[in-house]
mmCIF file of C-alpha atoms and ligand atoms in Angstrom:
data_model
loop_
_atom_site.group_PDB
_atom_site.id
_atom_site.type_symbol
_atom_site.label_atom_id
_atom_site.label_comp_id
_atom_site.label_asym_id
_atom_site.label_seq_id
_atom_site.Cartn_x
_atom_site.Cartn_y
_atom_site.Cartn_z
ATOM 1 C CA MET A 1 107.904 10.446 70.693
ATOM 2 C CA ASN A 2 107.307 6.692 70.373
ATOM 3 C CA ASN A 3 106.328 4.700 73.487
ATOM 4 C CA VAL A 4 105.341 7.871 75.338
ATOM 5 C CA PRO A 5 101.876 7.256 76.833
ATOM 6 C CA ARG A 6 99.272 9.775 75.602
ATOM 7 C CA THR A 7 96.698 10.950 78.131
ATOM 8 C CA LEU A 8 93.609 13.118 77.636
ATOM 9 C CA ILE A 9 92.394 15.020 80.707
ATOM 10 C CA THR A 10 88.972 16.654 80.317
ATOM 11 C CA GLY A 11 88.472 19.534 82.742
ATOM 12 C CA GLY A 12 92.270 19.770 82.810
ATOM 13 C CA ALA A 13 92.266 23.531 83.397
ATOM 14 C CA GLY A 14 90.259 23.120 86.606
ATOM 15 C CA PHE A 15 91.544 22.811 90.157
ATOM 16 C CA ILE A 16 92.080 19.028 90.279
ATOM 17 C CA GLY A 17 92.589 18.631 86.517
ATOM 18 C CA SER A 18 95.542 21.030 86.487
ATOM 19 C CA HIS A 19 97.283 19.034 89.254
ATOM 20 C CA LEU A 20 96.680 15.872 87.206
ATOM 21 C CA CYS A 21 98.282 17.554 84.170
ATOM 22 C CA ASP A 22 101.363 18.279 86.324
ATOM 23 C CA ARG A 23 101.500 14.713 87.616
ATOM 24 C CA PHE A 24 101.084 12.945 84.275
ATOM 25 C CA LEU A 25 103.710 15.180 82.644
ATOM 26 C CA ALA A 26 106.052 14.339 85.541
ATOM 27 C CA GLU A 27 105.347 10.636 84.863
ATOM 28 C CA GLY A 28 106.568 11.154 81.279
ATOM 29 C CA HIS A 29 103.167 11.159 79.549
ATOM 30 C CA GLU A 30 102.104 13.372 76.675
ATOM 31 C CA VAL A 31 99.144 15.302 78.107
ATOM 32 C CA ILE A 32 96.226 16.743 76.175
ATOM 33 C CA CYS A 33 94.242 19.078 78.416
ATOM 34 C CA MET A 34 90.707 19.725 77.140
ATOM 35 C CA ASP A 35 88.530 22.374 78.763
ATOM 36 C CA ASN A 36 85.879 24.946 77.886
ATOM 37 C CA PHE A 37 86.845 27.192 80.873
ATOM 38 C CA LEU A 38 83.291 27.184 82.268
ATOM 39 C CA THR A 39 84.541 27.013 85.875
ATOM 40 C CA GLY A 40 88.291 26.542 85.289
ATOM 41 C CA ARG A 41 90.966 28.977 84.123
ATOM 42 C CA PRO A 42 93.756 28.884 81.534
ATOM 43 C CA ASP A 43 95.919 30.424 84.313
ATOM 44 C CA ASN A 44 95.876 27.048 86.114
ATOM 45 C CA VAL A 45 97.949 25.507 83.308
ATOM 46 C CA ALA A 46 99.770 28.661 82.110
ATOM 47 C CA HIS A 47 103.027 27.276 83.542
ATOM 48 C CA LEU A 48 102.729 24.254 81.207
ATOM 49 C CA ILE A 49 102.306 26.188 77.958
ATOM 50 C CA GLY A 50 105.379 25.566 75.826
ATOM 51 C CA HIS A 51 106.124 22.182 77.452
ATOM 52 C CA GLU A 52 106.866 19.826 74.536
ATOM 53 C CA ARG A 53 104.550 17.095 75.848
ATOM 54 C CA PHE A 54 101.622 19.394 76.762
ATOM 55 C CA ARG A 55 98.748 20.611 74.638
ATOM 56 C CA LEU A 56 95.722 22.710 75.660
ATOM 57 C CA ILE A 57 92.543 22.416 73.593
ATOM 58 C CA GLN A 58 89.482 24.580 74.212
ATOM 59 C CA HIS A 59 86.452 22.367 73.657
ATOM 60 C CA ASP A 60 83.075 21.618 75.228
ATOM 61 C CA VAL A 61 83.137 17.844 75.774
ATOM 62 C CA THR A 62 79.356 17.520 75.605
ATOM 63 C CA ASN A 63 79.972 17.744 71.834
ATOM 64 C CA TYR A 64 81.789 15.109 69.760
ATOM 65 C CA ILE A 65 85.417 14.892 70.911
ATOM 66 C CA TYR A 66 88.066 14.646 68.226
ATOM 67 C CA VAL A 67 91.643 13.796 69.186
ATOM 68 C CA GLU A 68 94.204 13.003 66.517
ATOM 69 C CA GLY A 69 96.445 9.949 66.972
ATOM 70 C CA PRO A 70 96.498 7.235 69.644
ATOM 71 C CA LEU A 71 95.409 7.607 73.265
ATOM 72 C CA ASP A 72 96.345 5.363 76.188
ATOM 73 C CA TYR A 73 94.305 7.015 78.933
ATOM 74 C CA VAL A 74 91.196 9.212 79.091
ATOM 75 C CA LEU A 75 90.514 10.935 82.429
ATOM 76 C CA HIS A 76 87.090 12.597 82.511
ATOM 77 C CA PHE A 77 87.177 15.422 85.074
ATOM 78 C CA ALA A 78 85.106 18.063 83.271
ATOM 79 C CA SER A 79 82.177 19.193 85.448
ATOM 80 C CA PRO A 80 81.229 22.131 87.628
ATOM 81 C CA ALA A 81 82.054 20.869 91.123
ATOM 82 C CA SER A 82 81.159 23.403 93.811
ATOM 83 C CA PRO A 83 77.535 23.833 94.904
ATOM 84 C CA ILE A 84 77.319 27.462 93.706
ATOM 85 C CA ASP A 85 78.822 26.470 90.347
ATOM 86 C CA TYR A 86 76.414 23.650 89.677
ATOM 87 C CA LEU A 87 73.455 25.689 90.932
ATOM 88 C CA LYS A 88 74.486 28.415 88.461
ATOM 89 C CA TYR A 89 74.993 25.879 85.627
ATOM 90 C CA PRO A 90 72.432 23.119 86.300
ATOM 91 C CA ILE A 91 71.896 22.088 82.675
ATOM 92 C CA GLN A 92 75.615 22.193 81.808
ATOM 93 C CA THR A 93 76.283 20.031 84.889
ATOM 94 C CA LEU A 94 73.752 17.415 83.815
ATOM 95 C CA LYS A 95 75.016 17.541 80.228
ATOM 96 C CA VAL A 96 78.701 17.138 81.060
ATOM 97 C CA GLY A 97 77.952 14.257 83.462
ATOM 98 C CA ALA A 98 75.706 12.508 80.928
ATOM 99 C CA LEU A 99 76.585 13.556 77.356
ATOM 100 C CA GLY A 100 80.196 14.432 78.222
ATOM 101 C CA THR A 101 80.761 11.054 79.884
ATOM 102 C CA HIS A 102 79.204 9.322 76.867
ATOM 103 C CA LYS A 103 81.496 11.201 74.444
ATOM 104 C CA ALA A 104 84.589 10.554 76.571
ATOM 105 C CA LEU A 105 83.731 6.836 76.855
ATOM 106 C CA GLY A 106 83.123 6.640 73.099
ATOM 107 C CA LEU A 107 86.534 8.184 72.509
ATOM 108 C CA ALA A 108 88.205 5.731 74.931
ATOM 109 C CA LYS A 109 86.499 2.814 73.166
ATOM 110 C CA ALA A 110 87.551 4.036 69.704
ATOM 111 C CA LYS A 111 91.166 4.500 70.814
ATOM 112 C CA GLY A 112 91.383 1.362 72.975
ATOM 113 C CA ALA A 113 92.271 3.652 75.898
ATOM 114 C CA ARG A 114 91.729 3.059 79.607
ATOM 115 C CA PHE A 115 89.035 5.386 81.013
ATOM 116 C CA LEU A 116 88.745 6.960 84.468
ATOM 117 C CA ILE A 117 85.726 8.967 85.645
ATOM 118 C CA ALA A 118 85.831 11.550 88.448
ATOM 119 C CA SER A 119 82.833 10.586 90.564
ATOM 120 C CA THR A 120 82.054 11.997 93.964
ATOM 121 C CA SER A 121 81.028 11.340 97.547
ATOM 122 C CA GLU A 122 77.804 13.127 96.504
ATOM 123 C CA VAL A 123 76.618 9.793 95.065
ATOM 124 C CA TYR A 124 75.991 8.942 98.752
ATOM 125 C CA GLY A 125 73.795 12.066 99.149
ATOM 126 C CA ASP A 126 72.823 12.813 102.761
ATOM 127 C CA PRO A 127 74.174 9.463 103.977
ATOM 128 C CA LEU A 128 72.380 7.167 106.404
ATOM 129 C CA ILE A 129 75.520 5.049 106.851
ATOM 130 C CA HIS A 130 78.627 6.547 108.406
ATOM 131 C CA PRO A 131 81.453 6.465 107.357
ATOM 132 C CA GLN A 132 80.545 5.698 103.743
ATOM 133 C CA PRO A 133 81.870 2.467 102.153
ATOM 134 C CA GLU A 134 81.632 1.925 98.373
ATOM 135 C CA THR A 135 78.923 -0.705 98.943
ATOM 136 C CA TYR A 136 76.488 1.965 100.223
ATOM 137 C CA TRP A 137 73.991 2.986 97.518
ATOM 138 C CA GLY A 138 73.283 6.420 98.939
ATOM 139 C CA ASN A 139 70.407 8.715 99.890
ATOM 140 C CA VAL A 140 70.000 11.250 97.078
ATOM 141 C CA ASN A 141 67.081 13.585 96.376
ATOM 142 C CA PRO A 142 66.859 13.499 92.558
ATOM 143 C CA VAL A 143 64.650 16.605 92.312
ATOM 144 C CA GLY A 144 66.423 18.764 94.914
ATOM 145 C CA LEU A 145 68.786 21.604 93.968
ATOM 146 C CA ARG A 146 71.856 19.374 94.370
ATOM 147 C CA GLY A 147 70.223 16.606 92.304
ATOM 148 C CA VAL A 148 71.663 18.023 89.060
ATOM 149 C CA TYR A 149 75.173 17.169 90.239
ATOM 150 C CA ASP A 150 74.486 14.016 92.254
ATOM 151 C CA GLU A 151 72.344 12.359 89.592
ATOM 152 C CA ALA A 152 74.696 13.368 86.759
ATOM 153 C CA LYS A 153 77.522 11.588 88.596
ATOM 154 C CA ARG A 154 75.368 8.549 89.367
ATOM 155 C CA PHE A 155 74.410 8.358 85.679
ATOM 156 C CA ALA A 156 78.106 8.761 84.751
ATOM 157 C CA GLU A 157 79.025 5.787 86.955
ATOM 158 C CA ALA A 158 76.227 3.668 85.416
ATOM 159 C CA MET A 159 77.320 4.634 81.876
ATOM 160 C CA THR A 160 80.933 3.805 82.733
ATOM 161 C CA MET A 161 79.989 0.326 84.004
ATOM 162 C CA ALA A 162 77.834 -0.243 80.887
ATOM 163 C CA TYR A 163 80.811 0.542 78.589
ATOM 164 C CA HIS A 164 82.961 -1.742 80.721
ATOM 165 C CA ARG A 165 80.501 -4.637 80.680
ATOM 166 C CA TYR A 166 79.069 -4.291 77.173
ATOM 167 C CA HIS A 167 82.024 -2.917 75.197
ATOM 168 C CA GLY A 168 84.874 -4.283 77.330
ATOM 169 C CA VAL A 169 86.400 -0.812 77.868
ATOM 170 C CA GLU A 170 88.887 -0.790 80.757
ATOM 171 C CA THR A 171 87.319 1.611 83.264
ATOM 172 C CA ARG A 172 88.084 3.089 86.671
ATOM 173 C CA ILE A 173 85.716 5.031 88.963
ATOM 174 C CA VAL A 174 87.104 7.298 91.676
ATOM 175 C CA ARG A 175 84.657 8.635 94.285
ATOM 176 C CA ILE A 176 86.348 11.837 95.407
ATOM 177 C CA PHE A 177 85.610 13.309 98.846
ATOM 178 C CA ASN A 178 86.071 17.067 99.593
ATOM 179 C CA THR A 179 89.484 17.968 98.231
ATOM 180 C CA TYR A 180 91.373 21.232 98.652
ATOM 181 C CA GLY A 181 94.642 22.898 97.748
ATOM 182 C CA PRO A 182 96.285 25.560 95.580
ATOM 183 C CA ARG A 183 94.382 26.647 92.420
ATOM 184 C CA MET A 184 90.941 26.472 94.019
ATOM 185 C CA ARG A 185 88.963 29.594 93.187
ATOM 186 C CA LEU A 186 88.559 31.944 96.155
ATOM 187 C CA ASP A 187 85.009 32.671 94.965
ATOM 188 C CA ASP A 188 83.853 29.097 94.239
ATOM 189 C CA GLY A 189 81.610 29.183 97.321
ATOM 190 C CA ARG A 190 83.054 26.053 98.915
ATOM 191 C CA ALA A 191 83.627 26.253 102.653
ATOM 192 C CA LEU A 192 87.421 26.144 102.566
ATOM 193 C CA PRO A 193 88.237 28.960 100.083
ATOM 194 C CA THR A 194 85.299 31.026 101.345
ATOM 195 C CA PHE A 195 86.493 30.811 104.965
ATOM 196 C CA MET A 196 90.101 31.545 103.994
ATOM 197 C CA GLY A 197 89.114 34.556 101.876
ATOM 198 C CA GLN A 198 86.869 35.886 104.642
ATOM 199 C CA ALA A 199 89.569 35.362 107.283
ATOM 200 C CA LEU A 200 92.223 37.100 105.164
ATOM 201 C CA ARG A 201 89.902 40.077 104.536
ATOM 202 C CA GLY A 202 88.804 40.225 108.200
ATOM 203 C CA GLU A 203 85.163 39.599 107.210
ATOM 204 C CA PRO A 204 82.752 37.397 109.212
ATOM 205 C CA ILE A 205 83.094 33.662 108.529
ATOM 206 C CA THR A 206 79.759 32.441 107.144
ATOM 207 C CA VAL A 207 78.890 29.127 108.802
ATOM 208 C CA PHE A 208 75.716 27.573 107.367
ATOM 209 C CA GLY A 209 73.236 26.072 109.846
ATOM 210 C CA ASP A 210 74.628 25.510 113.346
ATOM 211 C CA GLY A 211 77.903 24.219 111.875
ATOM 212 C CA SER A 212 77.425 20.729 113.334
ATOM 213 C CA GLN A 213 77.522 19.113 109.859
ATOM 214 C CA THR A 214 80.804 17.341 109.168
ATOM 215 C CA ARG A 215 83.194 17.061 106.224
ATOM 216 C CA SER A 216 86.548 15.299 105.769
ATOM 217 C CA PHE A 217 89.076 17.315 103.765
ATOM 218 C CA CYS A 218 91.772 15.724 101.596
ATOM 219 C CA TYR A 219 94.838 17.570 100.308
ATOM 220 C CA VAL A 220 95.058 17.555 96.500
ATOM 221 C CA ASP A 221 98.493 15.856 96.310
ATOM 222 C CA ASP A 222 97.114 12.874 98.242
ATOM 223 C CA LEU A 223 94.099 12.695 95.926
ATOM 224 C CA VAL A 224 96.290 12.795 92.808
ATOM 225 C CA GLU A 225 98.444 9.953 94.170
ATOM 226 C CA GLY A 226 95.291 7.891 94.818
ATOM 227 C CA ILE A 227 93.961 8.581 91.313
ATOM 228 C CA PHE A 228 97.269 7.620 89.715
ATOM 229 C CA ARG A 229 97.387 4.342 91.663
ATOM 230 C CA LEU A 230 93.765 3.549 90.826
ATOM 231 C CA LEU A 231 94.339 4.206 87.114
ATOM 232 C CA MET A 232 97.345 1.876 87.065
ATOM 233 C CA SER A 233 95.527 -0.823 89.097
ATOM 234 C CA ASP A 234 93.159 -3.482 87.726
ATOM 235 C CA THR A 235 90.177 -2.319 89.824
ATOM 236 C CA SER A 236 87.045 -1.506 87.844
ATOM 237 C CA ASP A 237 84.891 -1.189 90.996
ATOM 238 C CA PRO A 238 84.376 2.325 92.410
ATOM 239 C CA VAL A 239 87.013 3.352 94.964
ATOM 240 C CA ASN A 240 86.685 6.108 97.593
ATOM 241 C CA ILE A 241 89.630 8.496 97.748
ATOM 242 C CA GLY A 242 89.527 10.966 100.622
ATOM 243 C CA ASN A 243 90.965 11.767 104.010
ATOM 244 C CA PRO A 244 88.956 10.211 106.880
ATOM 245 C CA ASP A 245 89.948 13.043 109.265
ATOM 246 C CA GLU A 246 86.407 14.325 109.956
ATOM 247 C CA ILE A 247 85.612 17.766 111.425
ATOM 248 C CA THR A 248 82.469 19.833 112.027
ATOM 249 C CA ILE A 249 82.170 22.942 109.872
ATOM 250 C CA LEU A 250 82.075 25.145 113.005
ATOM 251 C CA ASP A 251 85.340 23.646 114.312
ATOM 252 C CA PHE A 252 86.783 24.016 110.839
ATOM 253 C CA ALA A 253 85.854 27.737 110.729
ATOM 254 C CA GLN A 254 87.611 28.215 114.075
ATOM 255 C CA GLU A 255 90.646 26.316 112.803
ATOM 256 C CA VAL A 256 90.896 28.677 109.795
ATOM 257 C CA ILE A 257 90.581 31.720 112.093
ATOM 258 C CA ARG A 258 93.410 30.394 114.308
ATOM 259 C CA LEU A 259 95.642 29.500 111.385
ATOM 260 C CA THR A 260 95.272 32.883 109.696
ATOM 261 C CA GLY A 261 95.495 34.809 112.980
ATOM 262 C CA SER A 262 92.338 36.618 111.824
ATOM 263 C CA ALA A 263 90.050 38.766 113.990
ATOM 264 C CA SER A 264 86.997 37.521 112.032
ATOM 265 C CA ALA A 265 83.859 36.567 113.948
ATOM 266 C CA ILE A 266 81.522 33.702 112.995
ATOM 267 C CA ALA A 267 78.226 34.636 111.279
ATOM 268 C CA PHE A 268 75.601 31.877 111.147
ATOM 269 C CA LYS A 269 73.571 31.696 107.894
ATOM 270 C CA PRO A 270 70.734 29.372 106.798
ATOM 271 C CA LEU A 271 71.676 25.818 105.861
ATOM 272 C CA PRO A 272 71.258 25.197 102.095
ATOM 273 C CA GLU A 273 68.703 22.608 100.905
ATOM 274 C CA ASP A 274 69.780 18.946 101.144
ATOM 275 C CA ASP A 275 73.155 19.843 102.683
ATOM 276 C CA PRO A 276 74.612 16.478 103.812
ATOM 277 C CA LYS A 277 74.828 16.239 107.633
ATOM 278 C CA VAL A 278 77.902 14.026 107.705
ATOM 279 C CA ARG A 279 80.590 12.886 105.309
ATOM 280 C CA GLN A 280 83.596 10.663 105.919
ATOM 281 C CA PRO A 281 85.192 8.172 103.536
ATOM 282 C CA ASP A 282 85.727 4.547 104.450
ATOM 283 C CA ILE A 283 89.069 4.015 102.670
ATOM 284 C CA THR A 284 89.517 0.312 103.445
ATOM 285 C CA LEU A 285 89.271 -0.568 99.741
ATOM 286 C CA ALA A 286 91.864 2.038 98.680
ATOM 287 C CA ARG A 287 94.220 0.763 101.395
ATOM 288 C CA GLU A 288 93.762 -2.887 100.388
ATOM 289 C CA ARG A 289 93.725 -2.616 96.588
ATOM 290 C CA LEU A 290 95.956 0.421 96.023
ATOM 291 C CA GLY A 291 98.108 0.493 99.170
ATOM 292 C CA TRP A 292 96.978 4.110 99.427
ATOM 293 C CA ALA A 293 96.338 6.349 102.431
ATOM 294 C CA PRO A 294 96.534 10.147 102.751
ATOM 295 C CA LYS A 295 99.812 11.587 104.045
ATOM 296 C CA VAL A 296 99.244 15.336 104.380
ATOM 297 C CA ASP A 297 97.575 16.380 107.627
ATOM 298 C CA ARG A 298 95.064 19.227 107.612
ATOM 299 C CA THR A 299 97.256 21.833 109.314
ATOM 300 C CA ASP A 300 100.043 21.276 106.814
ATOM 301 C CA GLY A 301 97.661 21.243 103.824
ATOM 302 C CA LEU A 302 95.871 24.379 105.030
ATOM 303 C CA LYS A 303 99.177 26.226 105.402
ATOM 304 C CA ARG A 304 100.168 25.366 101.831
ATOM 305 C CA THR A 305 96.750 26.443 100.542
ATOM 306 C CA LEU A 306 96.812 29.645 102.559
ATOM 307 C CA ALA A 307 100.189 30.553 101.027
ATOM 308 C CA TYR A 308 98.627 30.143 97.573
ATOM 309 C CA PHE A 309 95.622 32.353 98.396
ATOM 310 C CA GLU A 310 97.858 35.034 99.934
ATOM 311 C CA ALA A 311 100.034 35.088 96.803
ATOM 312 C CA PHE A 312 96.920 35.145 94.589
ATOM 313 C CA ILE A 313 95.386 38.083 96.465
ATOM 314 C CA ALA A 314 98.708 39.978 96.371
ATOM 315 C CA ALA A 315 99.012 39.431 92.589
ATOM 316 C CA GLU A 316 95.412 40.608 92.071
ATOM 317 C CA ALA A 317 96.090 43.750 94.127
ATOM 318 C CA GLU A 318 99.187 44.468 92.031
ATOM 319 C CA ARG A 319 97.209 44.054 88.785
ATOM 320 C CA ALA A 320 94.434 46.404 89.997
HETATM 321 P P1 NAD B 401 86.752 22.743 88.643
HETATM 322 O O1 NAD B 401 85.502 23.493 88.370
HETATM 323 O O2 NAD B 401 87.941 23.503 89.101
HETATM 324 O O3 NAD B 401 87.187 21.901 87.366
HETATM 325 C C1 NAD B 401 86.260 21.424 86.416
HETATM 326 C C2 NAD B 401 86.757 21.782 85.037
HETATM 327 O O4 NAD B 401 85.863 21.243 84.042
HETATM 328 C C3 NAD B 401 86.821 23.297 84.797
HETATM 329 O O5 NAD B 401 88.090 23.658 84.297
HETATM 330 C C4 NAD B 401 85.712 23.542 83.783
HETATM 331 O O6 NAD B 401 85.977 24.667 82.959
HETATM 332 C C5 NAD B 401 85.693 22.223 83.032
HETATM 333 N N1 NAD B 401 84.427 21.950 82.332
HETATM 334 C C6 NAD B 401 83.171 22.009 82.830
HETATM 335 N N2 NAD B 401 82.277 21.678 81.879
HETATM 336 C C7 NAD B 401 82.996 21.392 80.751
HETATM 337 C C8 NAD B 401 82.654 20.982 79.436
HETATM 338 N N3 NAD B 401 81.363 20.788 79.062
HETATM 339 N N4 NAD B 401 83.641 20.782 78.528
HETATM 340 C C9 NAD B 401 84.947 20.955 78.879
HETATM 341 N N5 NAD B 401 85.331 21.342 80.112
HETATM 342 C C10 NAD B 401 84.361 21.558 81.032
HETATM 343 O O7 NAD B 401 86.395 21.594 89.698
HETATM 344 P P2 NAD B 401 87.334 20.547 90.447
HETATM 345 O O8 NAD B 401 87.136 20.734 91.885
HETATM 346 O O9 NAD B 401 88.682 20.552 89.869
HETATM 347 O O10 NAD B 401 86.609 19.182 90.050
HETATM 348 C C11 NAD B 401 87.100 18.349 89.000
HETATM 349 C C12 NAD B 401 86.301 17.057 88.951
HETATM 350 O O11 NAD B 401 86.406 16.352 90.188
HETATM 351 C C13 NAD B 401 84.810 17.265 88.697
HETATM 352 O O12 NAD B 401 84.353 16.249 87.831
HETATM 353 C C14 NAD B 401 84.196 17.103 90.063
HETATM 354 O O13 NAD B 401 82.872 16.650 89.990
HETATM 355 C C15 NAD B 401 85.122 16.090 90.706
HETATM 356 N N6 NAD B 401 85.105 16.190 92.177
HETATM 357 C C16 NAD B 401 85.742 17.215 92.811
HETATM 358 C C17 NAD B 401 85.708 17.290 94.203
HETATM 359 C C18 NAD B 401 86.418 18.363 94.974
HETATM 360 O O14 NAD B 401 86.398 18.344 96.199
HETATM 361 N N7 NAD B 401 87.096 19.304 94.359
HETATM 362 C C19 NAD B 401 84.969 16.333 94.931
HETATM 363 C C20 NAD B 401 84.310 15.333 94.231
HETATM 364 C C21 NAD B 401 84.401 15.248 92.857
HETATM 365 N N1 UDP B 402 79.480 25.984 104.183
HETATM 366 C C1 UDP B 402 79.421 26.980 105.151
HETATM 367 N N2 UDP B 402 79.733 28.261 104.783
HETATM 368 C C2 UDP B 402 80.097 28.607 103.517
HETATM 369 C C3 UDP B 402 80.188 27.581 102.552
HETATM 370 C C4 UDP B 402 79.862 26.275 102.909
HETATM 371 O O1 UDP B 402 79.098 26.708 106.305
HETATM 372 O O2 UDP B 402 80.347 29.815 103.276
HETATM 373 C C5 UDP B 402 79.131 24.609 104.582
HETATM 374 C C6 UDP B 402 78.160 23.891 103.651
HETATM 375 O O3 UDP B 402 76.819 24.180 104.004
HETATM 376 C C7 UDP B 402 78.529 22.439 103.886
HETATM 377 C C8 UDP B 402 80.034 22.488 104.188
HETATM 378 O O4 UDP B 402 80.324 23.848 104.553
HETATM 379 O O5 UDP B 402 77.863 21.942 105.030
HETATM 380 C C9 UDP B 402 80.914 22.112 103.002
HETATM 381 O O6 UDP B 402 80.476 22.864 101.909
HETATM 382 P P1 UDP B 402 81.228 22.850 100.505
HETATM 383 O O7 UDP B 402 80.477 23.757 99.591
HETATM 384 O O8 UDP B 402 82.658 23.128 100.734
HETATM 385 O O9 UDP B 402 81.157 21.355 99.989
HETATM 386 P P2 UDP B 402 80.017 20.230 99.967
HETATM 387 O O10 UDP B 402 78.736 20.685 100.631
HETATM 388 O O11 UDP B 402 79.836 19.934 98.530
HETATM 389 O O12 UDP B 402 80.643 19.136 100.728
#
């Protein structure tokens, strides 16, 4: 398979990683998916097993990464990503953001590959500037419960820039804002799958605080398009990818209830520590440099995601 680009995707069996595997295979790449299944599932890439350009390797990327042969691209997506996941795995989260990023960068350098790191809107913390442009340095509590994730990603960005500046590695940094879609785990604790699961089961929808905090949800296909464009661009500066359509969590809970036709009530629960009060991407840079903007509106994206969760729950019930 000469001239076929070879791409390593760490965390490739996760929610976003598995969609990237699909996309890069569709672009004609050979894809090596590397994952230790800490928060992801082999099921997410089961449909790719047997594809002649796909390989799945079980490996913890905080240890030395060995990949035989050339590599053109390294996409580092391995990391617990939902608050309950990184609160359950605080040390693993710090290790994969720090040691894992170092190993993945070392591999990219050795292979002469282009490197892309999955960073996050969490680098902005509880933001004092709204919406958040890439030039904002953020408001993060390093010793709070969420610090393990936020600081790991901030370190990962710093390490990426150091490899770019000192070793001349071609690097890309994507700051991902709340993304959703099929293959999210119903039990990952994030607002969207939690609300959908609760609505489908007729249980109360757990809104934390008074629900006035905002988020801006991006459908996964839009995110993947933005990541692909960023990777193929010549932009080594961080770029926000997200959907600026901002909504309060209370309005969002009501939207899920309406969409599912559920009889669920709202149950207010305490707001977790350091929960950001607002979040909305400024996507001017992505528009200008990548010609990118999201295309899928929330109602459409939620319907597609709901169909996935309904099918997932039905398959689980059949297995039981
Ligand atoms: P996910 O948990 O579904 O995927 C992460 C994957 O990384 C999992 O498959 C997990 O098993 C794997 N992993 C974790 N530690 C590993 C290790 N040491 N070695 C190998 N594999 C390991 O989460 P996701 O939502 O798909 O997030 C993917 C990436 O995108 C993460 O880096 C996350 O920080 C980033 N991100 C996601 C969002 C979002 O809204 N989903 C927002 C911002 C950033
Ligand atoms: N949230 C909520 N109920 C839940 C789960 C989350 O009200 O059952 C809130 C959470 O406090 C936050 C928002 O929804 O204000 C988004 O949370 P999520 O975990 O999805 O992502 P993040 O906080 O990382 O943006």
